[in-house]
Each structure stands twice: as C-alpha cells, then as structure tokens.
C-alpha cells in the first residue's frame, strides 16, 4: 500500500477512560523557527490524510519535536505523560520476545509480515478524540486515528491482531454486515468531502487562510465517525462469537504488527499465507508489501534472522554495535548495554563480562578514574557479539543439557541440545550477583544459575529431563538429600518440580570440552581469564576484585606456614556475643602447629574477623615465623587488608592499623 493511509480495521475502536478526571490543558512548548516549516508540512499531511483534525477540546497535550537521524526531518511526538497517568489501563497480556522465537524447529520455509501503518488502522471514539488533543505553535488538533504514545494503544492493537489470527469475536451481525455498513459510510463521507472541496474553489468566494478548507472538513461529523460512535463499532463490547470459516489461522502469536510463521514445505507455507491474507481482508487489516517477506528460507523478525538453521542477531544491527568506540560518559555506556542486552541470548557469560560496565559511576569518567576493566569488558563484549553463534531452535524431541558457571560477581548458564554429536547452544542467560548473593559459596551460586535458566526457559523445559553439568557435587546433594538445612532447604524446594540428572565435570575435563560446539567456552577454563574484566569491589571506586588475590593458590610442593581463621557473631538484639578461632598449619605435611578459639563478649562479625586474623598473626610471630600465608572466607577484614575495600569506620580502622603493624614484622605475607 506504500505510504497511503490504510482503511480502518473492522470492529475495533480506541477509547480513553480517564476515570472522571477533569480536562488537563497544557501550554504549547516553544518550537525552533528552523523547525516551523517542517512542522507545517507534517501537520498539513496529517490533515490531508484525515489522521487529525482541528480541535475545540478542553484537553491539550504538548508536542515534542525530535530530529530524525538525517538532522533535517522531524518526528512529531506528543507528551501524553499526564494523560496516561490518569488513564485506566487495559489488562491484556503482551507477548514476550522469548516466546515468539520458539516452536520453530520444524519450519523450513518462513514468512514475515508487517501490518501497514500499525496503530493508525484503529479509529478513535469521540471521547478519545477529545482527550488525545494536542497543542503546538500552529494550532490545536485532535486525532481521528489511534496515535502512538497512548498507554493502551499497544494492547488495543495487539488484541485486534490476536482476534484476527484466532477468531474470538466478530462485529454485531457478522463481518460481511459490518463491511457493508462501513462501505456505505465511507461512500457518504467521500461525497460530502467532494461537495465541500467544490464549494471551497468557487470563483466568487473570498480568499481563505491556509487551514480554512481543512477546518471546514472537520466541523461536521462524517458518516464514518457516526458509525464509530455506534455500539456496532466495538466487537469486544458486544461479544458476539466469531463465525468465520477462516479461523484459527495460526497457532502462534504475533507482536503488535510483526507476524512470523512457517511450514515444513513450500506449499504448506503458501497455503497458510493465503488463508492469513484472506482473514486479514475479512477483518480489513492491511499488510505492507514492501516490508514483508513471503515464503523464504530466511526472514527477519524482531531484529533477528530466523532460518531452519536457527536464530542469529540481525547482521546490520550487530555490526553497528561492534563499530562503536568506548563511550565518554555513563549515559553512553548505558546506551551500549541497552543495545547489547537485547542480544544477550547470543553472548555466553554476558553478565560476567559486562559487570564492570554495569557498575560504572559518573566519577569514573573524571580525570584519574580507572576505566581499564570497563574498556576491556567493552572490547570483549564487542568481540563476542561479532562472533555470536547461531542459536539452534529448541527441539522438544531432543535431550536438554545445561552448563553452569559462577564467580565472585556474576553467574551464567547455557542451555544446549545435541546435534551431530556436538552440544550446540540454544540460549545463554545470566545476571550480575546481588550483594547478598556474593557471600554464597560457589556451589550455591551455581544453584542460582540453574534456577535462572529454569525460570527464563520455563515454557521450553517444563516436563523435560535436564542433564546439568557442574563443578561441584553440592547440586546433586541438594536435589536428592533428605537432611537439609539453611539455604539448601529453599533450593531443594525450588528444584523439586524438576527432573535433574547432575553430572560433575572436573577441572580440565578434555572429554567434556570436546562435546561442545566450536566457539563455546568450557566453564572450567573461565576463572583463568577473567582478572582483566573484574568489576570494582563495593566501597572502592578504583580497586578491582582480582581472583588471584581472593583465592589462595599454592603449589603442592610449598613448604611454609598457613594461617586460617573463622568467626561467628550474634546480632545485638540476640546478645551481641561471638567467637573466633585460628589454626596455624605447617606445609607440606599440614601439621597443626596451634589451634585456638576465643569467646568474644561484645562484638560484631567484622570485629570478630579482625580478632581471629590478628590473634593468628600474633601467634605466628610468637613462634618466630617470618613467612605466612593467611586464608579465610572474610568478606571484609581480608579485603580491607588487601586494599580491595575501603575502610572508613573508626573501630575497624583501629583494627586494620593493628593488623598492618603485625604483618610489617613478617618477612613475607600473602
């Protein structure tokens, strides 16, 4: 249909319920003089196409002029923020992108259809016309067709397309009856318009202003507008069951005006297309021929390339992301992450590599800020979207495999299925750890990664047996044990509906690595390569969380002393007491040199950590030990002593200074 305005869809109207709120009349915002000519042309086109008319409504929302990418043309946007705030929302479930990209494993031929003009195919009720009124430097106008920006517009249009594909209700009297009424109304409107036009060019008439002819057209209510006001116009209010022989057309949903479907054979796909177009003709929904693809091996859908081989990111959009330079502000980083997040399903360990970018602050971009980890993360994410694999369609007939990974700041999981003897990715997912999650044991973090993929891919995985590959035996114990406590009980409850087959993968497992499709990273090798992208630790803007600092790695032949400590403490409401213990061992025999515990009458967890660590160092010095390795699971004392976390509290600063005095007496400390 090109750029022509499509005729209105049958049986649907846009109404706006402001729940009795008095009219909101806002002032027009200033328009730059250089944009005034473009605004006039745009409004003139809308008036000519009968999309808007002049208004005498007590409502008025201001316009916002937005320049298009070419820097010359403008886009008309209306600020409906205050109108939307008082509008009663239509509760209608919108489809999710994840759901729309599934159930395509059997397709060999595809169609991708784009409905013409989208929202403009829906007529407005008289009340909606008045409430939608907008004001600008060139006048006061109201919409005759549903505009963008209204809160309920996506739901109204989605419901229209869903009804066309499924066939729930029809206009009162049937589609053919309403079609005839609309034809008569449009004929009458065309005759009225022709009459006004002839009168407007009479040689005896006085000269008119630019918009006077358009105002004449809008002063009288057209036959189509009268039909829209009638009870016949809204089929959802009448609720008459659809008796069409063409429905249901598809067993899939669309998202607003994008429709994608397919079939195993060319003929079957063509037959479905023919039935769909016949149904759209019946409902009077127009399709944009230039923006649609018919019976192809590969089509574009929701910025993805869909084919029988699987799903890939749109090549042009992915290339645009990879060509960006590192942003100069936090806002620029957020824009980059927003663009990349849409394609996160294609990036293995997206959250692991992106955490340093998520934690950036405005101060980090000032002189002296450390952007080394962020720059490295930025480059690695660009490389990963450049090398993004084709994700296979999920096949319910195949076994499901899941790999898990978690480190100090993020977790990730990979959903895979076997094709030609290799495990191919179906979906990557992950997230940055919350503060509380960071205290979990790595095995518990991997349970969180499993719960995440079960949630994200629920509709695909429900009822399936899932083989899970993990580095720890904890997951199998949590899933099967009958004697659980603490967080393990909660994990067991959440995992109880699922049938899991847990397989532990040892470090450097070559057999498992060979199962993976080329390009997939085996999680057992990840820890070695993540130091450069570690995000800043909480409380410190410039010091990154280095895995080599946080994990003690000693050769098996190491000879020396190792100090370990552990603590516990009650909160003040439960007594405020605690305890600490420290053990000094001699390696390589692991002989216990000293093991001591102490009761602390009034303490906190952080003070108890310092007490255990400092008492252990003092004990080592008392035995004339000069080289010492200190290990512990402390989230504060250890990291403050390393400079990873800033220390600002006076009581802790005293303990930290004491610790520094003690370790200064050692020849070597790690």
XYZ file of C-alpha atoms in Angstrom:
670
model
C 0.000 0.000 0.000
C 3.059 2.264 0.028
C 2.648 5.364 2.184
C -1.129 5.627 1.698
C -3.289 5.575 4.798
C -4.962 2.160 5.133
C -8.728 1.962 5.695
C -9.799 1.468 9.318
C -9.915 -2.058 10.695
C -13.364 -3.516 11.296
C -14.871 -3.894 14.743
C -12.245 -2.084 16.813
C -12.027 1.431 18.228
C -9.732 3.227 20.631
C -11.374 4.701 23.697
C -9.686 6.517 26.590
C -11.160 6.214 30.086
C -9.746 8.942 32.343
C -11.956 7.824 35.250
C -13.842 11.114 35.570
C -10.753 13.304 35.775
C -11.285 16.932 34.716
C -9.631 18.020 31.448
C -5.893 18.705 31.514
C -4.920 21.659 29.350
C -1.196 22.241 28.977
C 0.562 25.086 27.205
C 2.295 24.638 23.876
C 6.044 24.251 24.087
C 8.280 26.563 22.112
C 9.221 25.399 18.625
C 12.518 26.467 16.986
C 11.904 28.664 13.956
C 14.045 26.377 11.800
C 11.577 23.526 12.531
C 8.387 25.502 11.951
C 8.290 24.857 8.204
C 8.786 21.114 8.685
C 6.080 21.084 11.357
C 3.657 22.807 8.969
C 4.334 20.225 6.244
C 3.864 17.376 8.707
C 0.571 18.740 10.070
C -0.689 19.500 6.568
C -0.027 15.892 5.595
C -1.853 14.573 8.669
C -4.845 16.816 7.938
C -4.942 15.781 4.287
C -4.793 12.089 5.218
C -7.615 12.611 7.749
C -5.442 11.377 10.588
C -6.053 14.553 12.610
C -8.488 17.438 12.569
C -8.707 20.840 14.224
C -9.991 20.622 17.774
C -12.049 22.626 20.241
C -11.341 20.119 23.033
C -10.686 21.310 26.608
C -7.793 18.830 26.637
C -4.353 19.736 25.309
C -1.053 17.860 25.483
C 2.165 19.475 24.213
C 4.206 18.181 21.289
C 7.915 17.377 21.323
C 9.975 17.940 18.174
C 12.524 15.163 17.608
C 15.076 15.372 14.808
C 15.486 12.280 12.666
C 18.909 10.773 12.005
C 19.454 12.885 8.894
C 19.368 16.015 11.081
C 16.810 17.718 8.818
C 13.441 15.977 9.001
C 11.459 15.933 12.229
C 9.339 13.395 14.049
C 6.171 14.552 15.803
C 5.950 13.166 19.329
C 3.248 14.052 21.843
C 3.861 14.159 25.573
C 0.892 12.165 26.919
C 2.555 11.650 30.300
C -0.171 13.389 32.318
C -2.990 11.814 30.280
C -1.512 8.333 30.659
C -1.167 8.816 34.414
C -4.955 9.065 34.824
C -5.993 6.585 32.100
C -7.463 3.258 33.214
C -5.172 0.592 31.799
C -6.465 -2.274 29.663
C -5.236 -5.519 31.211
C -4.071 -7.539 28.234
C -1.076 -9.893 28.167
C 1.519 -8.757 25.653
C 3.658 -11.492 24.058
C 7.292 -11.936 25.097
C 10.091 -11.973 22.543
C 11.424 -15.203 24.076
C 8.098 -16.944 23.438
C 7.765 -15.628 19.887
C 11.170 -17.025 18.909
C 10.312 -20.583 19.994
C 8.430 -23.509 18.422
C 10.108 -23.047 15.028
C 12.229 -26.189 14.939
C 10.055 -27.874 12.279
C 9.975 -24.924 9.851
C 11.925 -24.965 6.595
C 10.071 -22.062 4.930
C 9.197 -18.771 6.621
C 7.010 -15.701 6.162
C 7.423 -12.367 7.940
C 4.532 -9.901 7.563
C 4.355 -6.269 8.622
C 0.905 -4.751 9.117
C 0.593 -1.412 7.320
C 0.521 1.819 9.377
C 0.027 -0.070 12.635
C -1.933 1.959 15.160
C -3.344 4.288 12.501
C -5.658 1.478 11.357
C -7.751 1.943 14.532
C -10.482 4.610 14.686
C -10.956 6.857 17.733
C -14.198 7.318 19.679
C -15.461 10.873 20.175
C -14.263 10.846 23.805
C -10.831 9.562 22.789
C -10.547 12.209 20.077
C -11.094 14.979 22.601
C -8.692 13.551 25.179
C -5.986 12.920 22.554
C -5.941 16.585 21.535
C -2.512 18.180 21.262
C -1.347 21.774 21.010
C 1.606 23.308 19.201
C 2.745 26.612 17.721
C 0.493 26.086 14.681
C -2.750 25.195 16.397
C -4.868 22.802 18.424
C -5.566 19.372 16.871
C -7.099 16.022 17.775
C -6.524 12.519 16.438
C -9.065 10.691 14.270
C -6.944 7.508 14.281
C -5.118 5.967 17.231
C -1.746 7.702 17.765
C 1.497 6.437 19.243
C 2.163 7.368 22.857
C -1.172 6.434 24.436
C -0.798 3.945 27.271
C -3.353 1.453 25.971
C -2.510 1.701 22.255
C -0.221 -1.397 22.136
C -2.783 -3.530 23.986
C -5.662 -2.405 21.728
C -3.731 -3.213 18.568
C -2.348 -6.492 19.937
C -5.868 -7.610 20.828
C -7.005 -6.745 17.299
C -4.285 -8.860 15.667
C -4.809 -11.746 18.118
C -8.526 -11.778 17.350
C -7.822 -11.751 13.619
C -5.491 -14.752 13.943
C -7.627 -16.735 16.393
C -11.221 -15.602 15.838
C -12.844 -14.989 19.224
C -15.445 -12.301 18.449
C -16.892 -10.502 15.427
C -18.793 -7.218 14.860
C -22.505 -7.463 15.619
C -24.238 -9.115 12.679
C -21.029 -10.571 11.261
C -18.046 -9.360 9.280
C -19.947 -9.036 5.986
C -22.725 -6.978 7.599
C -20.272 -4.551 9.213
C -18.264 -4.348 5.982
C -21.379 -3.207 4.087
C -22.216 -0.589 6.743
C -18.652 0.749 6.603
C -18.746 0.845 2.789
C -21.922 2.932 2.821
C -20.495 5.276 5.471
C -17.247 5.779 3.543
C -19.149 6.445 0.320
C -21.256 9.087 2.068
C -18.135 10.652 3.586
C -16.401 10.797 0.196
C -19.443 12.517 -1.350
C -19.577 15.052 1.494
C -15.845 15.733 1.141
C -16.189 16.258 -2.625
C -19.029 18.704 -2.026
C -17.010 20.776 0.420
C -13.999 20.764 -1.925
C -16.076 22.055 -4.865
C -17.508 24.816 -2.702
C -14.066 25.761 -1.480
C -12.849 26.612 -5.031
C -15.821 28.777 -6.026
C -14.551 31.827 -8.003
C -16.959 34.153 -6.145
C -15.639 33.186 -2.715
C -13.327 35.420 -0.697
C -9.698 34.229 -0.233
C -9.109 31.760 2.600
C -6.287 31.135 5.033
C -4.079 28.041 4.734
C -6.093 25.822 7.102
C -9.594 27.154 6.470
C -10.575 24.436 3.987
C -9.359 21.778 6.403
C -11.362 23.381 9.200
C -14.483 23.195 7.057
C -13.940 19.469 6.646
C -13.629 18.956 10.400
C -16.644 20.997 11.551
C -19.219 18.384 10.529
C -19.167 14.812 11.771
C -18.650 12.304 8.988
C -20.710 9.175 8.401
C -17.706 7.041 9.358
C -17.346 8.915 12.656
C -21.038 8.338 13.347
C -20.575 4.612 12.758
C -17.585 4.572 15.086
C -19.755 6.079 17.847
C -22.403 3.379 17.480
C -22.428 0.161 19.579
C -21.677 -1.788 16.391
C -18.129 -0.414 16.227
C -16.663 -2.249 19.221
C -16.944 -6.014 18.796
C -15.286 -6.593 22.189
C -18.236 -4.900 23.914
C -20.886 -6.863 22.025
C -19.012 -10.154 22.500
C -20.655 -11.877 19.530
C -18.778 -15.157 18.774
C -16.801 -15.192 15.541
C -18.459 -17.436 12.946
C -15.805 -17.051 10.251
C -14.691 -20.220 8.469
C -11.121 -18.882 8.187
C -10.112 -19.094 11.849
C -7.995 -20.024 13.587
C -5.318 -19.122 11.047
C -2.135 -19.634 13.092
C -1.156 -21.487 16.236
C 1.336 -18.707 17.045
C 1.044 -15.173 18.400
C 2.411 -12.034 16.798
C 3.865 -8.992 18.491
C 1.827 -5.897 17.595
C 2.309 -5.511 13.807
C 5.068 -8.124 13.249
C 3.844 -11.596 12.263
C 6.130 -14.570 11.643
C 5.144 -18.132 10.764
C 6.390 -21.030 8.684
C 5.863 -24.591 7.492
C 7.812 -27.696 6.580
C 7.019 -27.402 2.868
C 6.759 -24.549 0.384
C 3.169 -25.482 -0.495
C 2.025 -25.613 3.141
C 3.616 -22.240 3.868
C 1.944 -20.720 0.808
C -1.428 -22.165 1.847
C -1.094 -20.666 5.337
C -0.165 -17.311 3.817
C -3.205 -17.396 1.527
C -5.515 -18.196 4.450
C -3.956 -15.409 6.552
C -4.350 -12.768 3.836
C -7.969 -13.835 3.298
C -8.628 -13.443 7.004
C -6.956 -10.018 7.050
C -9.149 -8.968 4.116
C -12.185 -10.058 6.119
C -11.043 -8.047 9.173
C -9.751 -5.201 6.990
C -6.188 -5.328 8.241
C -3.682 -4.140 5.649
C -0.217 -5.589 5.054
C 2.809 -3.621 3.897
C 4.100 -5.486 0.841
C 7.461 -3.683 0.793
C 8.206 -4.564 4.440
C 7.106 -8.205 4.263
C 8.876 -11.387 3.176
C 6.871 -14.237 1.670
C 7.885 -17.926 1.754
C 11.641 -17.520 2.195
C 14.383 -19.729 3.616
C 15.422 -16.908 5.973
C 13.455 -13.903 7.236
C 13.997 -11.009 9.607
C 11.792 -10.995 12.706
C 12.106 -8.689 15.724
C 15.680 -7.746 14.749
C 16.673 -11.416 14.453
C 17.489 -13.527 11.414
C 15.343 -16.671 11.548
C 16.028 -19.740 9.413
C 15.885 -23.519 9.629
C 19.471 -23.468 10.965
C 18.439 -21.384 13.973
C 18.304 -17.799 15.206
C 21.026 -15.173 14.736
C 21.226 -11.460 15.581
C 20.397 -9.030 12.800
C 23.706 -8.613 10.958
C 23.418 -4.842 10.412
C 22.435 -4.048 13.977
C 25.128 -6.309 15.415
C 27.721 -4.686 13.148
C 26.641 -1.231 14.325
C 27.293 -2.260 17.936
C 30.749 -3.623 17.157
C 31.803 -0.388 15.427
C 31.118 1.836 18.447
C 34.029 3.454 20.266
C 34.273 3.368 24.060
C 31.725 5.878 25.468
C 32.882 9.051 27.185
C 30.089 9.060 29.780
C 27.985 6.773 31.934
C 24.948 7.544 29.771
C 26.842 6.340 26.710
C 27.727 3.081 28.469
C 24.072 2.587 29.419
C 23.040 3.058 25.780
C 25.624 0.478 24.705
C 24.429 -2.016 27.323
C 20.809 -1.393 26.358
C 21.539 -2.175 22.714
C 23.602 -5.226 23.623
C 21.198 -6.537 26.252
C 18.611 -7.283 23.544
C 21.125 -9.728 22.059
C 22.375 -11.101 25.384
C 20.875 -14.503 24.498
C 23.702 -14.833 21.927
C 26.584 -13.921 24.285
C 27.953 -16.617 26.544
C 28.734 -15.200 30.025
C 27.313 -11.766 29.110
C 26.849 -10.773 32.763
C 30.346 -11.976 33.673
C 31.973 -9.726 31.084
C 29.524 -6.837 31.432
C 29.586 -6.420 35.228
C 32.407 -3.862 35.110
C 30.271 -1.701 32.789
C 27.133 -2.001 34.910
C 28.985 -0.728 37.999
C 30.473 2.385 36.383
C 29.718 5.746 38.001
C 29.933 9.280 36.646
C 33.054 9.843 38.763
C 34.856 7.041 36.919
C 34.914 9.180 33.757
C 36.614 12.088 35.504
C 40.415 12.528 35.314
C 42.139 9.859 37.394
C 39.296 7.338 37.116
C 40.198 3.718 36.416
C 38.438 2.522 33.259
C 40.821 -0.324 32.453
C 38.410 -3.121 33.398
C 35.480 -1.342 31.721
C 37.445 -0.815 28.499
C 38.483 -4.455 28.454
C 34.885 -5.573 29.079
C 33.650 -3.266 26.307
C 36.109 -4.731 23.802
C 35.390 -8.331 24.805
C 31.620 -7.867 24.521
C 32.032 -6.346 21.067
C 34.140 -9.316 20.046
C 31.572 -11.744 21.427
C 28.640 -10.193 19.564
C 30.824 -10.186 16.426
C 31.435 -13.918 16.877
C 27.911 -14.695 18.114
C 26.886 -18.266 17.255
C 23.646 -19.277 15.582
C 21.330 -20.496 18.333
C 19.577 -23.724 17.426
C 15.795 -23.926 17.648
C 14.713 -25.739 20.793
C 13.583 -29.254 19.868
C 11.248 -30.912 22.371
C 12.222 -34.295 20.978
C 15.877 -33.920 21.986
C 17.585 -34.178 25.376
C 18.361 -30.980 27.277
C 21.833 -30.101 28.582
C 22.732 -27.170 30.869
C 26.161 -25.892 31.931
C 26.580 -23.570 34.904
C 29.217 -21.027 35.854
C 29.545 -18.536 38.714
C 32.352 -16.399 40.081
C 32.673 -13.537 42.575
C 30.447 -11.068 40.725
C 28.180 -12.843 38.216
C 26.668 -16.128 37.130
C 25.705 -17.614 33.790
C 24.120 -20.718 32.323
C 23.949 -22.229 28.856
C 21.029 -24.250 27.504
C 22.191 -26.752 24.869
C 20.992 -29.663 22.758
C 22.943 -32.258 20.820
C 23.213 -32.019 17.036
C 25.570 -34.197 15.002
C 27.440 -35.378 18.080
C 28.104 -31.875 19.475
C 26.325 -29.777 22.107
C 25.012 -26.643 20.377
C 23.723 -23.581 22.269
C 20.002 -22.846 22.376
C 20.110 -19.945 24.816
C 22.614 -18.105 27.027
C 21.424 -16.338 30.168
C 22.990 -14.834 33.271
C 22.961 -11.938 35.710
C 25.196 -9.897 37.975
C 25.148 -11.095 41.577
C 23.343 -9.077 44.222
C 25.249 -8.040 47.341
C 23.773 -10.860 49.428
C 24.482 -13.436 46.701
C 28.186 -12.582 46.737
C 28.510 -14.207 50.167
C 27.301 -17.560 48.829
C 29.629 -20.481 48.262
C 30.495 -21.006 44.555
C 28.387 -24.185 44.586
C 25.377 -22.211 45.858
C 25.931 -19.598 43.163
C 25.765 -22.334 40.551
C 22.398 -23.369 42.002
C 21.262 -19.761 41.428
C 22.482 -20.035 37.826
C 20.418 -23.204 37.377
C 17.313 -21.587 38.874
C 17.766 -18.673 36.475
C 17.780 -20.801 33.321
C 14.812 -22.812 34.614
C 12.888 -19.558 35.042
C 13.888 -17.923 31.741
C 13.270 -21.077 29.663
C 10.365 -22.441 31.717
C 7.939 -22.956 28.829
C 10.539 -24.970 26.922
C 11.923 -27.004 29.834
C 8.799 -27.850 31.818
C 8.251 -31.608 31.826
C 11.699 -32.360 30.400
C 14.573 -34.304 31.941
C 17.577 -31.976 32.223
C 21.228 -33.027 32.344
C 23.173 -30.459 34.385
C 26.963 -30.131 34.257
C 28.528 -28.585 37.376
C 31.924 -28.284 39.013
C 30.559 -29.242 42.436
C 28.799 -32.253 43.906
C 26.639 -29.965 46.070
C 23.887 -29.635 43.467
C 23.158 -33.364 43.370
C 23.150 -33.479 47.170
C 20.703 -30.551 47.379
C 18.413 -32.170 44.816
C 18.321 -35.633 46.426
C 19.214 -35.331 50.116
C 16.518 -35.650 52.788
C 18.601 -33.978 55.525
C 18.942 -30.330 54.523
C 19.281 -27.090 56.417
C 19.614 -23.361 55.741
C 19.583 -22.165 52.147
C 19.839 -25.737 50.898
C 16.248 -26.347 52.030
C 14.985 -23.413 49.975
C 16.990 -24.544 46.954
C 15.605 -28.081 47.300
C 12.011 -26.789 47.336
C 12.592 -24.683 44.203
C 14.222 -27.591 42.363
C 11.726 -30.240 43.490
C 9.385 -29.943 40.425
C 12.266 -30.635 38.030
C 13.834 -33.917 36.954
C 17.582 -33.257 37.024
C 20.456 -35.543 36.115
C 23.521 -33.934 37.699
C 26.946 -34.683 36.253
C 30.074 -33.297 37.863
C 32.723 -32.064 35.419
C 36.238 -31.974 36.808
C 38.787 -29.271 36.052
C 40.390 -29.555 32.606
C 37.958 -32.268 31.508
C 39.012 -32.760 27.889
C 36.202 -35.215 27.133
C 33.549 -32.665 28.110
C 35.297 -29.872 26.194
C 35.218 -31.999 23.040
C 31.433 -32.329 23.329
C 30.958 -28.571 22.985
C 30.412 -26.897 19.642
C 33.407 -24.898 18.430
C 33.239 -21.387 19.869
C 31.701 -22.363 23.198
C 33.832 -21.736 26.278
C 34.207 -24.563 28.749
C 33.422 -23.140 32.179
C 36.389 -24.918 33.747
C 38.746 -22.530 31.935
C 36.941 -19.278 32.683
C 38.498 -18.355 36.031
C 41.944 -18.050 34.487
C 40.915 -15.329 32.009
C 38.649 -13.013 33.989
C 41.068 -10.938 36.069
C 41.172 -8.150 33.455
C 37.377 -7.664 33.434
C 36.751 -7.906 37.186
C 34.464 -5.037 38.298
C 35.285 -2.635 41.147
C 34.529 -4.017 44.582
C 31.823 -2.426 46.717
C 33.125 0.611 48.617
C 36.147 1.160 46.379
C 35.946 3.073 43.130
C 39.377 2.197 41.816
C 40.349 -1.265 43.060
C 39.147 -4.283 41.088
C 38.260 -7.653 42.507
C 41.218 -9.801 41.439
C 40.524 -13.552 41.616
C 44.247 -14.181 42.102
C 44.107 -12.142 45.308
C 40.930 -13.701 46.634
C 41.878 -17.338 46.105
C 44.960 -18.890 47.695
C 46.854 -20.914 45.122
C 49.886 -22.769 46.452
C 51.972 -25.361 44.623
C 51.775 -28.888 46.005
C 55.450 -28.679 46.937
C 55.001 -25.487 49.001
C 56.840 -25.503 52.324
C 55.811 -22.968 54.964
C 53.088 -21.919 57.376
C 49.422 -21.262 56.635
C 47.081 -19.395 58.993
C 43.317 -19.909 58.707
C 40.633 -18.260 60.835
C 36.878 -18.432 61.265
C 34.342 -16.394 63.259
C 30.690 -16.214 64.275
C 28.681 -13.480 65.977
C 25.137 -12.776 67.128
C 23.374 -9.518 66.393
C 22.907 -7.031 69.207
C 19.241 -7.991 69.605
C 20.338 -11.583 70.248
C 23.093 -10.796 72.745
C 25.888 -9.337 70.640
C 28.390 -12.042 71.638
C 30.531 -14.152 69.349
C 33.624 -16.260 68.926
C 36.710 -16.566 66.781
C 39.248 -19.293 66.102
C 42.608 -19.551 64.363
C 44.647 -22.537 63.206
C 48.322 -22.475 62.213
C 49.497 -25.328 59.972
C 52.906 -26.392 58.646
C 53.040 -27.393 54.983
C 53.548 -29.656 53.082
C 52.610 -32.105 55.878
C 49.624 -29.982 57.010
C 50.736 -30.457 60.590
C 48.703 -28.420 63.090
C 51.106 -26.157 64.988
C 48.492 -24.345 67.038
C 44.667 -24.320 67.200
C 42.914 -21.784 69.439
C 39.382 -20.433 69.877
C 38.165 -17.471 71.914
C 34.842 -16.176 73.234
C 34.049 -12.536 72.433
C 31.647 -10.868 74.839
C 30.556 -7.809 72.835
C 31.384 -7.870 69.142
C 30.201 -7.775 65.540
C 31.014 -10.071 62.635
C 33.560 -7.594 61.258
C 35.297 -7.087 64.613
C 35.335 -10.855 65.155
C 37.017 -11.299 61.760
C 39.791 -8.909 62.727
C 40.125 -10.598 66.139
C 40.606 -14.040 64.583
C 43.031 -12.794 61.920
C 45.139 -10.579 64.216
C 45.329 -13.147 67.022
C 46.524 -15.718 64.491
C 49.266 -13.409 63.179
C 50.353 -12.621 66.764
C 50.580 -16.361 67.491
C 52.758 -16.886 64.409
C 55.077 -14.047 65.429
C 55.325 -15.578 68.906
C 56.700 -18.739 67.280
C 59.278 -16.706 65.311
C 57.578 -17.449 61.996
C 58.599 -14.968 59.273
C 56.745 -16.237 56.157
C 52.972 -16.607 56.418
C 50.019 -17.335 54.130
C 46.693 -16.083 55.550
C 43.452 -17.656 54.314
C 39.821 -17.145 55.320
C 36.307 -16.560 53.962
C 36.121 -12.994 55.291
C 34.212 -10.575 53.058
C 35.563 -7.522 54.879
C 38.710 -7.898 57.007
C 40.697 -9.769 54.359
C 39.664 -7.421 51.545
C 40.292 -4.298 53.621
C 43.765 -5.555 54.442
C 44.370 -6.080 50.701
C 43.035 -2.613 49.874
C 40.175 -4.028 47.829
C 37.523 -2.492 50.112
C 37.869 0.978 51.603
C 37.849 1.218 55.414
C 36.102 4.262 56.862
C 34.598 3.139 60.181
C 36.775 4.228 63.129
C 36.540 0.968 65.107
C 37.521 -1.075 62.050
C 40.277 1.377 61.138
C 41.854 0.755 64.546
C 41.856 -2.994 63.921
C 43.180 -2.541 60.382
C 46.087 -0.383 61.594
C 46.906 -3.006 64.232
C 46.898 -5.676 61.517
C 49.283 -3.627 59.398
C 51.647 -3.249 62.348
C 51.669 -7.021 62.861
C 52.265 -8.034 59.235
C 55.012 -5.411 58.941
C 57.059 -7.629 61.272
C 56.813 -10.561 58.849
C 59.334 -11.041 56.068
C 56.738 -12.333 53.586
C 52.946 -12.385 53.851
C 50.294 -13.489 51.359
